[in-house]
């Protein structure tokens, strides 16, 4: 009897993990991984600022899925079969230990992504997977209960089962559609906001934690996030912005990244509490310059910027400002309006919202519901998480389930 022939297309995190899982589950199978570039695992190497945020220390699937703007429902069951605790154990078995940082992100104790890349390459070599780099796939057709793969070189490859782990590659989407699957239109997720305000940009490097952000489109407040914010030389970044960009990925794309952002710089206080604090400092420091006596816990440079937006000069004293100006200051502190004029790049993550329609995939096995023997893993699926290791965990989960299912299916 001929050995099972399995091909994985895509040499990223999901492709490697799926190929390894498959080969370990069925040592008699012939597992081949095809990667178009000459540098497999390239995104892993540069992820997390070169440290690789492998997963997140959230071990309850019900809580974990709340970090996925798209794919939460589909992943819920999958994460019970292979979750962050399994990821930690898998890498530990390969001699790579992870540490948890204060915000829950998990990194290798070595603090370098090279450790993760070396672990995956070693695991692939010992499991017997055949890695072919610089190998471009041009087309895939389902035939005779298997698949015919045509390479750019003109060489054909036949296989019994196929795992597509091509990320957000247009070639991967083309193959998926030619095999009869629907692709949810890909749009960027996890990006920063461009704010065309030179005075704000002059505060580059100032951070505030926490702030509350609300996205307003057409006058309607739709989405909100609370967390750290970083002012940059192009506008706004930081975890709160990145999370808001992920949840608002589609609506922001539809609006060409033009929207109003409402910022509450003091979300830990009720609006009336902010008013009381401001009135207290007004009473106590009436003869003092507003620019130098703020009464609220904000960076000095940011305070000066906010009072300027409220029409207060550096010479104005607390006793001199009118009730109208005071109300304008309170509005700037708790619901200041900033116009988003475009999106920036978040270079530590490369995440796309969109991909294979999840209704067309069996999440117990990651097999196509339309094409027997076809499997999916990683970012090719319409799944994306916020920053913090969630996208890698989705890759490990979906590829592990696919690998084992391909190896063991009768």
Tab-separated table of C-alpha atoms in Angstrom:
chain	number	residue	atom	x	y	z
A	1	UNK	CA	0.000	0.000	0.000
A	2	UNK	CA	1.332	3.402	-0.999
A	3	UNK	CA	2.078	5.874	1.821
A	4	UNK	CA	-0.247	8.810	2.318
A	5	UNK	CA	0.965	11.823	0.319
A	6	UNK	CA	0.390	15.141	2.064
A	7	UNK	CA	1.388	18.593	0.839
A	8	UNK	CA	1.398	21.800	2.853
A	9	UNK	CA	1.586	25.067	0.919
A	10	UNK	CA	3.037	27.981	2.919
A	11	UNK	CA	6.205	28.095	5.018
A	12	UNK	CA	5.035	30.364	7.821
A	13	UNK	CA	4.107	29.504	11.395
A	14	UNK	CA	0.898	27.655	10.453
A	15	UNK	CA	2.497	25.733	7.583
A	16	UNK	CA	5.424	24.513	9.677
A	17	UNK	CA	3.302	23.630	12.699
A	18	UNK	CA	0.737	21.760	10.598
A	19	UNK	CA	3.355	19.811	8.657
A	20	UNK	CA	5.147	18.802	11.874
A	21	UNK	CA	1.896	17.776	13.594
A	22	UNK	CA	0.940	15.683	10.570
A	23	UNK	CA	4.300	13.923	10.305
A	24	UNK	CA	4.379	13.156	14.035
A	25	UNK	CA	0.820	11.805	13.995
A	26	UNK	CA	1.593	9.535	11.027
A	27	UNK	CA	5.334	8.782	10.634
A	28	UNK	CA	4.583	6.675	7.537
A	29	UNK	CA	3.059	9.602	5.627
A	30	UNK	CA	5.053	11.512	3.041
A	31	UNK	CA	4.732	15.148	4.128
A	32	UNK	CA	6.094	17.905	1.886
A	33	UNK	CA	6.029	21.622	2.599
A	34	UNK	CA	6.233	24.062	-0.329
A	35	UNK	CA	7.391	27.641	0.342
A	36	UNK	CA	7.644	30.230	-2.435
A	37	UNK	CA	10.359	32.357	-0.821
A	38	UNK	CA	13.894	31.337	0.071
A	39	UNK	CA	13.343	32.400	3.691
A	40	UNK	CA	10.726	30.333	5.510
A	41	UNK	CA	9.300	31.632	8.796
A	42	UNK	CA	10.267	35.199	7.825
A	43	UNK	CA	7.305	36.778	9.644
A	44	UNK	CA	8.019	34.742	12.776
A	45	UNK	CA	11.575	36.061	12.793
A	46	UNK	CA	10.566	39.736	12.811
A	47	UNK	CA	7.372	39.432	14.887
A	48	UNK	CA	7.057	41.021	18.299
A	49	UNK	CA	9.960	43.363	17.634
A	50	UNK	CA	12.200	40.353	17.009
A	51	UNK	CA	11.114	38.605	20.214
A	52	UNK	CA	8.097	36.621	18.883
A	53	UNK	CA	4.963	36.941	20.997
A	54	UNK	CA	4.221	33.186	20.835
A	55	UNK	CA	0.863	33.181	22.646
A	56	UNK	CA	-1.090	34.777	25.483
A	57	UNK	CA	-1.466	33.563	29.067
A	58	UNK	CA	-5.244	33.228	28.865
A	59	UNK	CA	-6.150	29.568	29.311
A	60	UNK	CA	-9.937	29.757	29.318
A	61	UNK	CA	-11.306	29.515	25.729
A	62	UNK	CA	-14.417	31.519	26.621
A	63	UNK	CA	-12.224	34.460	27.669
A	64	UNK	CA	-9.583	33.928	25.002
A	65	UNK	CA	-11.988	34.203	22.063
A	66	UNK	CA	-13.013	37.696	23.171
A	67	UNK	CA	-9.730	38.853	21.623
A	68	UNK	CA	-10.763	37.837	18.098
A	69	UNK	CA	-12.818	40.445	16.192
A	70	UNK	CA	-13.454	37.767	13.565
A	71	UNK	CA	-13.496	34.009	14.202
A	72	UNK	CA	-14.343	33.959	17.913
A	73	UNK	CA	-17.306	31.586	17.592
A	74	UNK	CA	-15.491	29.185	15.277
A	75	UNK	CA	-12.360	29.114	17.466
A	76	UNK	CA	-14.160	28.457	20.743
A	77	UNK	CA	-14.262	24.685	20.348
A	78	UNK	CA	-10.934	24.490	18.528
A	79	UNK	CA	-9.147	26.158	21.452
A	80	UNK	CA	-10.445	23.483	23.830
A	81	UNK	CA	-8.607	20.913	21.692
A	82	UNK	CA	-5.366	22.870	21.347
A	83	UNK	CA	-4.999	26.065	23.356
A	84	UNK	CA	-2.243	28.250	24.817
A	85	UNK	CA	-1.371	25.672	27.499
A	86	UNK	CA	-0.762	23.127	24.704
A	87	UNK	CA	1.389	25.636	22.823
A	88	UNK	CA	3.495	26.225	25.946
A	89	UNK	CA	3.887	22.465	26.473
A	90	UNK	CA	4.738	21.846	22.805
A	91	UNK	CA	7.590	24.346	22.790
A	92	UNK	CA	8.803	23.182	26.217
A	93	UNK	CA	9.040	19.647	24.816
A	94	UNK	CA	11.290	21.116	22.127
A	95	UNK	CA	13.489	22.761	24.751
A	96	UNK	CA	12.011	26.250	24.388
A	97	UNK	CA	10.528	27.784	27.510
A	98	UNK	CA	8.177	30.733	27.550
A	99	UNK	CA	7.793	33.568	30.054
A	100	UNK	CA	4.712	35.636	30.792
A	101	UNK	CA	4.957	39.425	30.875
A	102	UNK	CA	2.757	41.720	32.960
A	103	UNK	CA	0.164	42.179	30.218
A	104	UNK	CA	-0.187	38.419	29.599
A	105	UNK	CA	1.956	38.224	26.459
A	106	UNK	CA	4.224	35.186	26.331
A	107	UNK	CA	7.719	35.245	24.824
A	108	UNK	CA	10.638	32.798	24.758
A	109	UNK	CA	12.847	33.300	27.818
A	110	UNK	CA	15.717	33.970	25.408
A	111	UNK	CA	13.874	37.125	24.239
A	112	UNK	CA	14.622	36.335	20.599
A	113	UNK	CA	12.382	34.963	17.847
A	114	UNK	CA	15.356	33.018	16.477
A	115	UNK	CA	14.741	30.531	19.289
A	116	UNK	CA	11.239	29.819	17.958
A	117	UNK	CA	12.418	29.586	14.344
A	118	UNK	CA	15.236	27.174	15.263
A	119	UNK	CA	12.823	25.031	17.284
A	120	UNK	CA	10.385	24.725	14.365
A	121	UNK	CA	13.137	23.971	11.837
A	122	UNK	CA	14.620	21.313	14.122
A	123	UNK	CA	11.198	19.746	14.756
A	124	UNK	CA	10.531	19.656	11.025
A	125	UNK	CA	13.862	17.954	10.313
A	126	UNK	CA	13.408	15.312	13.018
A	127	UNK	CA	9.815	14.588	11.987
A	128	UNK	CA	10.851	13.802	8.413
A	129	UNK	CA	8.998	16.587	6.614
A	130	UNK	CA	10.506	17.437	3.232
A	131	UNK	CA	10.944	21.223	2.944
A	132	UNK	CA	11.113	22.747	-0.548
A	133	UNK	CA	11.933	26.480	-0.547
A	134	UNK	CA	11.825	28.758	-3.611
A	135	UNK	CA	8.948	26.637	-4.902
A	136	UNK	CA	6.102	28.642	-6.417
A	137	UNK	CA	2.681	27.044	-6.863
A	138	UNK	CA	0.665	28.324	-9.811
A	139	UNK	CA	-2.492	26.196	-9.629
A	140	UNK	CA	-4.216	23.401	-7.714
A	141	UNK	CA	-6.997	21.185	-9.021
A	142	UNK	CA	-8.975	18.487	-7.230
A	143	UNK	CA	-8.636	15.181	-9.086
A	144	UNK	CA	-9.149	11.459	-8.408
A	145	UNK	CA	-9.793	11.895	-4.687
A	146	UNK	CA	-6.640	13.990	-4.340
A	147	UNK	CA	-4.986	17.065	-5.808
A	148	UNK	CA	-2.817	17.979	-8.770
A	149	UNK	CA	-0.427	20.823	-7.976
A	150	UNK	CA	1.343	22.676	-10.775
A	151	UNK	CA	4.566	24.495	-9.943
A	152	UNK	CA	5.914	27.594	-11.676
A	153	UNK	CA	8.815	25.430	-12.871
A	154	UNK	CA	6.279	23.329	-14.788
A	155	UNK	CA	6.682	20.310	-12.509
A	156	UNK	CA	3.502	18.589	-11.303
A	157	UNK	CA	2.955	17.204	-7.799
A	158	UNK	CA	0.206	14.830	-6.776
A	159	UNK	CA	-1.066	14.468	-3.222
A	160	UNK	CA	-3.894	12.834	-1.312
A	161	UNK	CA	-4.435	15.667	1.151
A	162	UNK	CA	-3.587	19.338	1.020
A	163	UNK	CA	-3.155	21.992	3.687
A	164	UNK	CA	-3.307	25.619	2.570
A	165	UNK	CA	-1.418	27.868	5.002
A	166	UNK	CA	-0.594	30.708	2.640
A	167	UNK	CA	-1.534	33.588	4.951
A	168	UNK	CA	-2.964	36.656	3.229
A	169	UNK	CA	-1.202	35.824	-0.053
A	170	UNK	CA	-3.184	36.659	-3.181
A	171	UNK	CA	-1.912	33.441	-4.763
A	172	UNK	CA	-3.414	31.507	-1.863
A	173	UNK	CA	-6.755	33.298	-2.221
A	174	UNK	CA	-6.738	32.527	-5.963
A	175	UNK	CA	-6.185	28.814	-5.306
A	176	UNK	CA	-8.974	28.786	-2.717
A	177	UNK	CA	-11.434	30.405	-5.109
A	178	UNK	CA	-10.480	28.088	-7.969
A	179	UNK	CA	-11.289	25.170	-5.669
A	180	UNK	CA	-14.779	26.611	-5.131
A	181	UNK	CA	-14.417	28.437	-1.827
A	182	UNK	CA	-15.596	31.948	-0.980
A	183	UNK	CA	-13.097	34.568	0.196
A	184	UNK	CA	-14.241	37.316	2.526
A	185	UNK	CA	-12.571	40.457	1.080
A	186	UNK	CA	-9.194	41.030	2.765
A	187	UNK	CA	-8.657	44.405	4.436
A	188	UNK	CA	-5.951	45.541	6.897
A	189	UNK	CA	-6.339	45.007	10.629
A	190	UNK	CA	-4.114	46.233	13.482
A	191	UNK	CA	-3.029	49.663	12.285
A	192	UNK	CA	-2.379	53.101	13.740
A	193	UNK	CA	-4.376	56.288	13.125
A	194	UNK	CA	-3.117	59.269	11.149
A	195	UNK	CA	-4.199	62.554	12.765
A	196	UNK	CA	-3.411	65.680	10.703
A	197	UNK	CA	-2.720	67.929	13.696
A	198	UNK	CA	0.848	69.309	13.853
A	199	UNK	CA	0.413	70.340	17.512
A	200	UNK	CA	-0.599	66.798	18.491
A	201	UNK	CA	2.220	65.252	16.471
A	202	UNK	CA	4.668	67.563	18.257
A	203	UNK	CA	3.889	65.525	21.387
A	204	UNK	CA	5.346	62.353	19.812
A	205	UNK	CA	6.518	60.005	22.555
A	206	UNK	CA	3.938	61.055	25.143
A	207	UNK	CA	1.888	58.119	26.445
A	208	UNK	CA	-1.221	57.923	28.624
A	209	UNK	CA	-2.639	54.837	30.355
A	210	UNK	CA	-5.531	54.406	30.309
A	211	UNK	CA	-7.584	56.390	27.827
A	212	UNK	CA	-10.986	55.535	26.410
A	213	UNK	CA	-11.399	55.753	22.637
A	214	UNK	CA	-14.706	55.836	20.774
A	215	UNK	CA	-15.057	55.631	17.018
A	216	UNK	CA	-17.735	57.865	15.529
A	217	UNK	CA	-18.916	57.429	11.931
A	218	UNK	CA	-21.766	59.462	10.517
A	219	UNK	CA	-22.308	61.016	13.930
A	220	UNK	CA	-22.910	57.603	15.524
A	221	UNK	CA	-20.565	56.244	18.182
A	222	UNK	CA	-19.991	52.623	17.219
A	223	UNK	CA	-16.967	51.019	18.863
A	224	UNK	CA	-14.837	51.730	21.896
A	225	UNK	CA	-11.647	50.519	23.565
A	226	UNK	CA	-9.862	51.422	26.780
A	227	UNK	CA	-6.129	51.049	27.311
A	228	UNK	CA	-2.703	52.616	26.759
A	229	UNK	CA	-2.292	55.292	24.070
A	230	UNK	CA	0.926	56.540	22.451
A	231	UNK	CA	1.171	59.829	20.555
A	232	UNK	CA	3.417	59.510	17.488
A	233	UNK	CA	4.823	61.789	14.811
A	234	UNK	CA	1.963	60.718	12.504
A	235	UNK	CA	-0.900	60.593	15.028
A	236	UNK	CA	-1.914	57.906	17.504
A	237	UNK	CA	-0.767	54.370	18.305
A	238	UNK	CA	-0.625	52.054	21.321
A	239	UNK	CA	-2.728	49.032	22.373
A	240	UNK	CA	-6.024	50.946	22.615
A	241	UNK	CA	-5.677	52.231	19.038
A	242	UNK	CA	-4.583	48.865	17.657
A	243	UNK	CA	-7.513	47.060	19.286
A	244	UNK	CA	-9.947	49.668	18.012
A	245	UNK	CA	-8.492	49.329	14.504
A	246	UNK	CA	-8.994	45.560	14.645
A	247	UNK	CA	-12.629	45.722	15.737
A	248	UNK	CA	-13.297	48.549	13.296
A	249	UNK	CA	-11.260	47.096	10.403
A	250	UNK	CA	-14.169	46.660	7.989
A	251	UNK	CA	-16.135	49.801	8.838
A	252	UNK	CA	-12.995	51.955	8.693
A	253	UNK	CA	-12.070	50.433	5.317
A	254	UNK	CA	-15.571	51.163	4.011
A	255	UNK	CA	-15.176	54.789	5.146
A	256	UNK	CA	-11.706	55.081	3.549
A	257	UNK	CA	-10.143	55.540	6.988
A	258	UNK	CA	-11.943	58.835	7.558
A	259	UNK	CA	-13.681	59.001	10.942
A	260	UNK	CA	-14.019	60.975	14.157
A	261	UNK	CA	-12.229	59.646	17.229
A	262	UNK	CA	-13.536	60.684	20.639
A	263	UNK	CA	-10.895	60.575	23.375
A	264	UNK	CA	-11.585	60.488	27.105
A	265	UNK	CA	-8.192	61.205	28.652
A	266	UNK	CA	-9.456	60.428	32.173
A	267	UNK	CA	-11.700	57.327	31.865
A	268	UNK	CA	-11.036	56.277	35.473
A	269	UNK	CA	-13.090	59.303	36.600
A	270	UNK	CA	-16.779	60.078	36.088
A	271	UNK	CA	-17.408	63.315	34.195
A	272	UNK	CA	-18.689	64.978	37.386
A	273	UNK	CA	-15.521	63.922	39.219
A	274	UNK	CA	-13.414	65.586	36.517
A	275	UNK	CA	-15.491	68.756	36.939
A	276	UNK	CA	-14.968	68.659	40.729
A	277	UNK	CA	-11.202	68.273	40.307
A	278	UNK	CA	-11.002	71.184	37.883
A	279	UNK	CA	-13.180	73.400	40.088
A	280	UNK	CA	-11.070	72.505	43.134
A	281	UNK	CA	-7.844	73.587	41.439
A	282	UNK	CA	-9.611	76.719	40.173
A	283	UNK	CA	-10.594	77.617	43.756
A	284	UNK	CA	-7.198	76.799	45.247
A	285	UNK	CA	-4.943	78.250	42.540
A	286	UNK	CA	-7.116	81.073	41.203
A	287	UNK	CA	-4.190	83.446	40.687
A	288	UNK	CA	-1.937	80.809	39.114
A	289	UNK	CA	-1.448	80.077	35.404
A	290	UNK	CA	-3.683	77.248	34.174
A	291	UNK	CA	-0.826	75.906	32.062
A	292	UNK	CA	1.250	75.205	35.190
A	293	UNK	CA	-1.443	73.985	37.618
A	294	UNK	CA	-3.510	71.206	36.092
A	295	UNK	CA	-5.181	69.326	38.951
A	296	UNK	CA	-5.574	66.146	36.869
A	297	UNK	CA	-3.104	63.328	36.293
A	298	UNK	CA	-1.902	63.963	32.743
A	299	UNK	CA	1.565	64.623	31.257
A	300	UNK	CA	2.450	68.323	31.405
A	301	UNK	CA	2.948	68.713	27.633
A	302	UNK	CA	-0.356	67.005	26.917
A	303	UNK	CA	-2.146	69.272	29.427
A	304	UNK	CA	-0.797	72.349	27.679
A	305	UNK	CA	-2.004	70.976	24.323
A	306	UNK	CA	-5.485	70.217	25.713
A	307	UNK	CA	-5.971	73.661	27.280
A	308	UNK	CA	-4.897	75.272	23.989
A	309	UNK	CA	-7.647	73.267	22.235
A	310	UNK	CA	-10.070	74.709	24.792
A	311	UNK	CA	-8.951	78.234	23.851
A	312	UNK	CA	-6.844	78.809	26.966
A	313	UNK	CA	-3.493	80.586	26.586
A	314	UNK	CA	-0.347	79.952	28.637
A	315	UNK	CA	-0.882	83.307	30.411
A	316	UNK	CA	-4.529	82.704	31.399
A	317	UNK	CA	-5.133	82.265	35.130
A	318	UNK	CA	-7.722	79.993	36.714
A	319	UNK	CA	-9.719	82.867	38.221
A	320	UNK	CA	-10.078	84.516	34.810
A	321	UNK	CA	-11.713	81.726	32.796
A	322	UNK	CA	-15.456	81.797	32.100
A	323	UNK	CA	-17.924	78.975	32.690
A	324	UNK	CA	-18.125	78.522	28.916
A	325	UNK	CA	-14.336	78.041	28.652
A	326	UNK	CA	-14.398	75.710	31.657
A	327	UNK	CA	-17.056	73.557	29.967
A	328	UNK	CA	-14.968	73.489	26.784
A	329	UNK	CA	-11.969	72.292	28.825
A	330	UNK	CA	-14.070	69.525	30.423
A	331	UNK	CA	-15.245	68.463	26.973
A	332	UNK	CA	-11.647	68.304	25.694
A	333	UNK	CA	-10.650	66.197	28.722
A	334	UNK	CA	-13.504	63.684	28.472
A	335	UNK	CA	-14.674	63.665	24.838
A	336	UNK	CA	-12.208	65.547	22.681
A	337	UNK	CA	-12.787	65.089	18.950
A	338	UNK	CA	-9.917	64.111	16.638
A	339	UNK	CA	-10.271	63.521	12.898
A	340	UNK	CA	-8.738	60.292	11.610
A	341	UNK	CA	-7.371	61.064	8.145
A	342	UNK	CA	-5.884	57.687	7.250
A	343	UNK	CA	-4.133	54.638	8.621
A	344	UNK	CA	-0.506	54.061	9.447
A	345	UNK	CA	1.466	50.832	9.605
A	346	UNK	CA	2.053	48.723	12.682
A	347	UNK	CA	5.280	47.052	11.693
A	348	UNK	CA	5.402	44.489	14.495
A	349	UNK	CA	2.273	42.755	13.215
A	350	UNK	CA	1.094	41.972	9.689
A	351	UNK	CA	-2.539	41.084	10.114
A	352	UNK	CA	-5.327	40.960	7.561
A	353	UNK	CA	-9.032	40.711	8.245
A	354	UNK	CA	-10.702	38.461	5.651
A	355	UNK	CA	-10.015	35.096	4.068
A	356	UNK	CA	-11.771	31.745	3.689
A	357	UNK	CA	-15.425	31.913	4.741
A	358	UNK	CA	-15.549	30.112	8.105
A	359	UNK	CA	-18.921	28.472	7.402
A	360	UNK	CA	-17.172	26.445	4.714
A	361	UNK	CA	-14.708	24.876	7.194
A	362	UNK	CA	-15.169	22.112	9.780
A	363	UNK	CA	-13.400	23.484	12.862
A	364	UNK	CA	-13.020	20.075	14.476
A	365	UNK	CA	-10.608	19.037	11.735
A	366	UNK	CA	-10.043	22.251	9.714
A	367	UNK	CA	-11.181	20.324	6.613
A	368	UNK	CA	-13.125	22.016	3.850
A	369	UNK	CA	-16.854	21.303	3.883
A	370	UNK	CA	-16.816	21.631	0.085
A	371	UNK	CA	-13.675	19.771	-1.036
A	372	UNK	CA	-12.771	16.514	0.750
A	373	UNK	CA	-9.078	16.293	1.645
A	374	UNK	CA	-8.537	20.093	1.584
A	375	UNK	CA	-7.561	21.760	4.867
A	376	UNK	CA	-6.905	25.323	6.033
A	377	UNK	CA	-4.800	26.877	8.792
A	378	UNK	CA	-3.622	30.291	9.909
A	379	UNK	CA	-4.285	33.664	8.396
A	380	UNK	CA	-5.784	32.332	5.164
A	381	UNK	CA	-8.938	31.909	7.249
A	382	UNK	CA	-11.233	34.839	8.036
A	383	UNK	CA	-9.853	34.961	11.588
A	384	UNK	CA	-7.836	37.733	13.168
A	385	UNK	CA	-6.970	38.664	16.712
A	386	UNK	CA	-5.887	41.819	18.453
A	387	UNK	CA	-2.229	42.306	19.293
A	388	UNK	CA	-0.830	40.200	22.144
A	389	UNK	CA	-0.040	36.742	20.760
A	390	UNK	CA	-3.591	35.885	19.697
A	391	UNK	CA	-2.870	35.631	15.977
A	392	UNK	CA	-0.022	33.211	16.581
A	393	UNK	CA	-2.259	31.125	18.859
A	394	UNK	CA	-4.883	30.916	16.117
A	395	UNK	CA	-2.138	29.696	13.760
A	396	UNK	CA	-0.894	27.036	16.210
A	397	UNK	CA	-4.441	25.854	16.981
A	398	UNK	CA	-5.793	25.594	13.446
A	399	UNK	CA	-2.611	24.080	11.987
A	400	UNK	CA	-2.230	21.476	14.739
A	401	UNK	CA	-5.838	20.319	14.317
A	402	UNK	CA	-5.423	20.219	10.536
A	403	UNK	CA	-2.143	18.304	10.733
A	404	UNK	CA	-3.478	15.610	13.037
A	405	UNK	CA	-6.724	15.278	11.063
A	406	UNK	CA	-4.884	14.892	7.730
A	407	UNK	CA	-2.657	12.205	9.204
A	408	UNK	CA	-5.347	10.127	10.863
A	409	UNK	CA	-8.379	10.376	8.589
A	410	UNK	CA	-9.344	7.018	7.048
